PDB file of C-alpha atoms in Angstrom:
ATOM      1  CA  GLN V1422     -65.280 196.879  42.810  1.00  0.00           C
ATOM      2  CA  VAL V1423     -63.416 194.153  44.359  1.00  0.00           C
ATOM      3  CA  GLN V1424     -60.069 194.491  46.130  1.00  0.00           C
ATOM      4  CA  LEU V1425     -57.799 191.570  46.676  1.00  0.00           C
ATOM      5  CA  VAL V1426     -54.702 191.459  49.024  1.00  0.00           C
ATOM      6  CA  GLU V1427     -52.542 188.485  49.032  1.00  0.00           C
ATOM      7  CA  SER V1428     -50.262 187.217  51.943  1.00  0.00           C
ATOM      8  CA  GLY V1429     -48.245 184.373  52.830  1.00  0.00           C
ATOM      9  CA  GLY V1430     -45.349 184.459  50.259  1.00  0.00           C
ATOM     10  CA  GLY V1431     -41.748 183.956  51.549  1.00  0.00           C
ATOM     11  CA  LEU V1432     -38.611 181.938  51.056  1.00  0.00           C
ATOM     12  CA  VAL V1433     -38.743 178.173  51.307  1.00  0.00           C
ATOM     13  CA  GLN V1434     -36.347 175.312  50.706  1.00  0.00           C
ATOM     14  CA  PRO V1435     -37.153 172.616  48.151  1.00  0.00           C
ATOM     15  CA  GLY V1436     -39.524 170.168  49.460  1.00  0.00           C
ATOM     16  CA  GLY V1437     -41.136 172.562  51.974  1.00  0.00           C
ATOM     17  CA  SER V1438     -44.468 173.925  52.080  1.00  0.00           C
ATOM     18  CA  LEU V1439     -46.247 177.516  52.162  1.00  0.00           C
ATOM     19  CA  ARG V1440     -49.863 178.682  52.252  1.00  0.00           C
ATOM     20  CA  LEU V1441     -50.932 181.666  50.372  1.00  0.00           C
ATOM     21  CA  SER V1442     -54.034 183.591  51.213  1.00  0.00           C
ATOM     22  CA  CYS V1443     -56.055 186.201  49.378  1.00  0.00           C
ATOM     23  CA  THR V1444     -58.656 188.261  51.138  1.00  0.00           C
ATOM     24  CA  ALA V1445     -61.323 189.946  49.263  1.00  0.00           C
ATOM     25  CA  SER V1446     -63.414 193.073  49.803  1.00  0.00           C
ATOM     26  CA  GLY V1447     -67.109 193.165  49.404  1.00  0.00           C
ATOM     27  CA  ARG V1448     -70.349 191.162  50.642  1.00  0.00           C
ATOM     28  CA  THR V1449     -70.842 188.656  47.772  1.00  0.00           C
ATOM     29  CA  PHE V1450     -67.420 186.662  47.779  1.00  0.00           C
ATOM     30  CA  SER V1451     -69.355 183.343  47.284  1.00  0.00           C
ATOM     31  CA  SER V1452     -70.485 184.514  43.890  1.00  0.00           C
ATOM     32  CA  TYR V1453     -66.952 184.942  42.755  1.00  0.00           C
ATOM     33  CA  ALA V1454     -64.851 182.299  40.996  1.00  0.00           C
ATOM     34  CA  MET V1455     -61.213 182.634  42.418  1.00  0.00           C
ATOM     35  CA  GLY V1456     -58.066 181.979  40.680  1.00  0.00           C
ATOM     36  CA  TRP V1457     -54.225 181.823  41.431  1.00  0.00           C
ATOM     37  CA  PHE V1458     -51.707 182.796  38.691  1.00  0.00           C
ATOM     38  CA  ARG V1459     -48.051 182.902  38.712  1.00  0.00           C
ATOM     39  CA  GLN V1460     -45.319 184.875  36.939  1.00  0.00           C
ATOM     40  CA  ALA V1461     -41.661 183.877  36.973  1.00  0.00           C
ATOM     41  CA  PRO V1462     -38.889 186.485  35.973  1.00  0.00           C
ATOM     42  CA  GLY V1463     -39.107 186.871  32.055  1.00  0.00           C
ATOM     43  CA  LYS V1464     -42.010 184.594  31.592  1.00  0.00           C
ATOM     44  CA  ASP V1465     -45.674 184.885  31.005  1.00  0.00           C
ATOM     45  CA  ARG V1466     -48.145 184.953  33.902  1.00  0.00           C
ATOM     46  CA  ASP V1467     -49.523 181.280  34.073  1.00  0.00           C
ATOM     47  CA  PHE V1468     -52.603 179.771  35.421  1.00  0.00           C
ATOM     48  CA  VAL V1469     -52.129 177.783  38.692  1.00  0.00           C
ATOM     49  CA  ALA V1470     -55.541 176.797  40.195  1.00  0.00           C
ATOM     50  CA  THR V1471     -59.052 178.091  40.239  1.00  0.00           C
ATOM     51  CA  ILE V1472     -62.190 177.453  42.455  1.00  0.00           C
ATOM     52  CA  THR V1473     -65.727 178.273  41.682  1.00  0.00           C
ATOM     53  CA  GLY V1474     -68.150 179.811  44.265  1.00  0.00           C
ATOM     54  CA  ASN V1475     -69.487 176.247  45.248  1.00  0.00           C
ATOM     55  CA  GLY V1476     -66.020 174.771  45.564  1.00  0.00           C
ATOM     56  CA  TYR V1477     -65.114 173.078  42.223  1.00  0.00           C
ATOM     57  CA  THR V1478     -61.577 173.172  41.557  1.00  0.00           C
ATOM     58  CA  TYR V1479     -59.310 172.783  38.661  1.00  0.00           C
ATOM     59  CA  TYR V1480     -55.331 172.653  38.483  1.00  0.00           C
ATOM     60  CA  ALA V1481     -52.614 173.185  36.048  1.00  0.00           C
ATOM     61  CA  ASP V1482     -50.752 169.951  35.398  1.00  0.00           C
ATOM     62  CA  SER V1483     -47.390 171.281  36.839  1.00  0.00           C
ATOM     63  CA  VAL V1484     -48.950 171.642  40.447  1.00  0.00           C
ATOM     64  CA  LYS V1485     -51.662 168.903  40.451  1.00  0.00           C
ATOM     65  CA  GLY V1486     -51.240 166.545  43.478  1.00  0.00           C
ATOM     66  CA  ARG V1487     -48.835 169.186  45.018  1.00  0.00           C
ATOM     67  CA  PHE V1488     -51.028 172.240  45.402  1.00  0.00           C
ATOM     68  CA  THR V1489     -54.639 172.686  46.832  1.00  0.00           C
ATOM     69  CA  ILE V1490     -56.932 175.597  46.411  1.00  0.00           C
ATOM     70  CA  SER V1491     -59.733 176.146  48.920  1.00  0.00           C
ATOM     71  CA  ARG V1492     -61.899 178.914  50.061  1.00  0.00           C
ATOM     72  CA  ASP V1493     -63.652 180.199  53.199  1.00  0.00           C
ATOM     73  CA  ASN V1494     -66.740 182.290  51.977  1.00  0.00           C
ATOM     74  CA  ALA V1495     -67.392 183.479  55.535  1.00  0.00           C
ATOM     75  CA  LYS V1496     -64.092 185.014  55.710  1.00  0.00           C
ATOM     76  CA  ASN V1497     -63.863 186.239  52.112  1.00  0.00           C
ATOM     77  CA  THR V1498     -60.731 184.190  51.785  1.00  0.00           C
ATOM     78  CA  VAL V1499     -59.339 181.787  49.136  1.00  0.00           C
ATOM     79  CA  TYR V1500     -56.108 179.834  49.925  1.00  0.00           C
ATOM     80  CA  LEU V1501     -53.374 178.122  48.154  1.00  0.00           C
ATOM     81  CA  GLN V1502     -51.690 175.428  49.957  1.00  0.00           C
ATOM     82  CA  MET V1503     -48.332 174.364  48.277  1.00  0.00           C
ATOM     83  CA  ASN V1504     -46.454 171.314  49.126  1.00  0.00           C
ATOM     84  CA  SER V1505     -43.370 169.568  47.780  1.00  0.00           C
ATOM     85  CA  LEU V1506     -42.180 172.882  46.551  1.00  0.00           C
ATOM     86  CA  LYS V1507     -39.601 173.057  43.644  1.00  0.00           C
ATOM     87  CA  SER V1508     -37.203 175.650  42.325  1.00  0.00           C
ATOM     88  CA  GLU V1509     -39.542 175.932  39.343  1.00  0.00           C
ATOM     89  CA  ASP V1510     -42.339 177.117  41.583  1.00  0.00           C
ATOM     90  CA  THR V1511     -40.410 180.391  42.090  1.00  0.00           C
ATOM     91  CA  ALA V1512     -42.352 183.162  41.042  1.00  0.00           C
ATOM     92  CA  VAL V1513     -44.779 186.064  41.975  1.00  0.00           C
ATOM     93  CA  TYR V1514     -48.079 184.607  42.851  1.00  0.00           C
ATOM     94  CA  TYR V1515     -51.349 186.622  42.017  1.00  0.00           C
ATOM     95  CA  CYS V1516     -54.876 185.926  43.128  1.00  0.00           C
ATOM     96  CA  ALA V1517     -57.676 186.814  40.689  1.00  0.00           C
ATOM     97  CA  ALA V1518     -61.646 187.025  41.016  1.00  0.00           C
ATOM     98  CA  GLU V1519     -64.440 187.211  38.395  1.00  0.00           C
ATOM     99  CA  ARG V1520     -68.208 187.025  39.187  1.00  0.00           C
ATOM    100  CA  SER V1521     -69.419 183.890  38.076  1.00  0.00           C
ATOM    101  CA  TYR V1522     -72.505 181.720  38.730  1.00  0.00           C
ATOM    102  CA  THR V1523     -71.309 178.654  36.652  1.00  0.00           C
ATOM    103  CA  ALA V1524     -69.098 175.855  37.392  1.00  0.00           C
ATOM    104  CA  VAL V1525     -66.866 176.634  34.318  1.00  0.00           C
ATOM    105  CA  ALA V1526     -63.179 176.400  35.181  1.00  0.00           C
ATOM    106  CA  ARG V1527     -61.585 179.818  34.452  1.00  0.00           C
ATOM    107  CA  THR V1528     -57.864 179.279  33.242  1.00  0.00           C
ATOM    108  CA  SER V1529     -56.943 182.228  31.378  1.00  0.00           C
ATOM    109  CA  MET V1530     -56.052 185.746  32.576  1.00  0.00           C
ATOM    110  CA  ASN V1531     -58.585 187.507  30.364  1.00  0.00           C
ATOM    111  CA  GLU V1532     -61.370 185.556  32.329  1.00  0.00           C
ATOM    112  CA  TYR V1533     -60.742 187.729  35.363  1.00  0.00           C
ATOM    113  CA  THR V1534     -61.480 191.386  35.995  1.00  0.00           C
ATOM    114  CA  TYR V1535     -59.903 191.820  39.603  1.00  0.00           C
ATOM    115  CA  TRP V1536     -56.205 191.143  40.598  1.00  0.00           C
ATOM    116  CA  GLY V1537     -54.261 191.372  43.507  1.00  0.00           C
ATOM    117  CA  GLN V1538     -50.682 193.057  43.946  1.00  0.00           C
ATOM    118  CA  GLY V1539     -48.962 189.469  44.055  1.00  0.00           C
ATOM    119  CA  THR V1540     -46.844 187.961  46.546  1.00  0.00           C
ATOM    120  CA  GLN V1541     -43.255 186.604  46.114  1.00  0.00           C
ATOM    121  CA  VAL V1542     -42.559 182.943  46.297  1.00  0.00           C
ATOM    122  CA  THR V1543     -38.968 181.863  46.473  1.00  0.00           C
ATOM    123  CA  VAL V1544     -37.856 178.074  46.410  1.00  0.00           C
ATOM    124  CA  SER V1545     -34.100 177.927  47.084  1.00  0.00           C
ATOM    125  CA  SER V1546     -31.678 176.043  49.350  1.00  0.00           C
TER     126      SER V1546
END
């Protein structure tokens, strides 16, 4: 069982930056693919970014060049650095984890078993 706890959300002005963190329980963090998803009010939960255990990354087109996913296996933590934020980035952001030993980019919700509770990101002036 893996427990995920997100933090770092908040209110930011358009053009600003935020860094989200997701810390996982357990001792085999490096064997998990980690992903970030987001859900705006009234919309489906959408893929944002993913990183494999050895650092391969993949992004949704809507955030490519603005967001960066990274991980620190020693701290059991994955990060999402969000720059040049737009109002359309407003959503609840969820961290997800799935045990994986491949470099396959996991971009669908049904590819992840473990989920965090979410953290709100609001981009508004």
